[in-house]
Amino acid sequence: DSGVTQTPKHLITATGQRVTLRCSPRSGDLSVYWYQQSLDQGLQFLIQYYNGEERAKGNILERFSAQQFPDLHSELNLSSLELGDSALYFCASSEPSQGAYGYTFGSGTRLTVV
Amino acid sequence: GQQLNQSPQSMFIQEGEDVSMNCTSSSIFNTWLWYKQDPGEGPVLLIALYKAGELTSNGRLTAQFGITRKDSFLNISASIPSDVGIYFCAGQLSGGSQGNLIFGKGTKLSVKP
């Protein structure tokens, strides 16, 4: 157990629908990062939050949004889903002083859009 | 976007053999990291490299941060069946936002007992 909790582990939904993925960071970690892993693109950085504020944005589609709540858990919202959105979505967290060096990944949410 | 070229894409080796994989980029990186991902799990950090020329070991694993800061390699000596998995290089760009990493597409390692 890495200490980063992601729910649900699996999600199957239809095109056009909206889903919410949840991430609870390790205790004490203020930064949360979201990554998308697909077969042909590898791990792609989506977005980073630090202590409730958006810190950096990567290749995140406009149909996707995220937020980090006061208790530091984060949610990734995916809307108007398309078949190509099927992927593994990972959340990682890190301590304030460590940045990327202290990344700990969760076990991911496997999203299947049918 | 920025690219990390990781090779080989896959390797199928005999138990006991040594393994070598590498990552290259046209961009300069401040940090190189090597991760291993097992099926159904998130990537787990194996080795972190912080400065050009640095050579770091973690058990049977050795990694180096290239002098040009544009490449890194990972060696695994005397492979064992539990080394099976996907290995990813990742880097943090010089001048990039602190924290977010660029990943290679992975090297899938299979070990035959």
CSV table of C-alpha atoms in Angstrom, one decimal, chain A residues 9 33 35 37 40-43 45 48 55-57 88 90 96-101 103-108, chain B residues 1 3 30-31 33 35 37 40-45 48 50 86 88 92 97-105:
chain,number,residue,atom,x,y,z
A,9,LYS,CA,-10.4,0.9,-9.2
A,33,TYR,CA,-0.7,15.2,-9.6
A,35,TYR,CA,-1.6,11.4,-15.0
A,37,GLN,CA,-1.8,6.2,-19.1
A,40,ASP,CA,0.1,4.3,-27.2
A,41,GLN,CA,0.9,7.5,-25.2
A,42,GLY,CA,2.5,6.2,-22.0
A,43,LEU,CA,2.0,8.4,-18.9
A,45,PHE,CA,0.8,14.6,-17.1
A,48,GLN,CA,-1.1,19.4,-10.5
A,55,ARG,CA,-0.1,24.7,-9.8
A,56,ALA,CA,0.6,23.3,-13.3
A,57,LYS,CA,-1.4,22.1,-16.3
A,88,LEU,CA,-5.6,4.2,-16.6
A,90,PHE,CA,-3.1,7.7,-11.9
A,96,PRO,CA,6.1,20.1,-0.2
A,97,SER,CA,9.8,20.0,0.0
A,98,GLN,CA,10.3,17.1,-2.4
A,99,GLY,CA,8.4,18.0,-5.6
A,100,ALA,CA,8.8,15.3,-8.2
A,101,TYR,CA,11.5,13.5,-6.3
A,103,TYR,CA,6.2,11.1,-6.0
A,104,THR,CA,4.1,8.3,-4.7
A,105,PHE,CA,1.6,6.9,-7.1
A,106,GLY,CA,-1.7,5.3,-6.3
A,107,SER,CA,-2.9,2.1,-7.9
A,108,GLY,CA,-4.9,3.9,-10.5
B,1,GLY,CA,4.9,18.3,-26.3
B,3,GLN,CA,9.3,13.7,-25.7
B,30,ASN,CA,17.3,18.6,-14.1
B,31,THR,CA,16.3,15.3,-12.8
B,33,LEU,CA,14.0,9.1,-12.4
B,35,TYR,CA,10.2,3.7,-12.2
B,37,GLN,CA,5.3,-0.7,-12.8
B,40,GLY,CA,-2.5,-3.4,-11.8
B,41,GLU,CA,-0.3,-1.1,-9.8
B,42,GLY,CA,1.1,2.4,-10.1
B,43,PRO,CA,4.8,3.1,-10.9
B,44,VAL,CA,7.2,2.7,-8.0
B,45,LEU,CA,10.4,4.8,-7.9
B,48,ALA,CA,16.5,9.2,-8.7
B,50,TYR,CA,19.9,14.7,-9.5
B,86,ILE,CA,7.4,-2.2,-17.3
B,88,PHE,CA,9.8,3.9,-17.2
B,92,GLN,CA,11.9,17.0,-14.9
B,97,SER,CA,7.2,23.5,-13.5
B,98,GLN,CA,8.5,22.0,-10.4
B,99,GLY,CA,7.0,18.6,-9.8
B,100,ASN,CA,5.4,17.5,-13.0
B,101,LEU,CA,7.4,14.8,-14.9
B,102,ILE,CA,7.7,13.7,-18.5
B,103,PHE,CA,7.7,10.0,-18.9
B,104,GLY,CA,9.1,7.7,-21.5
B,105,LYS,CA,6.8,5.1,-23.1
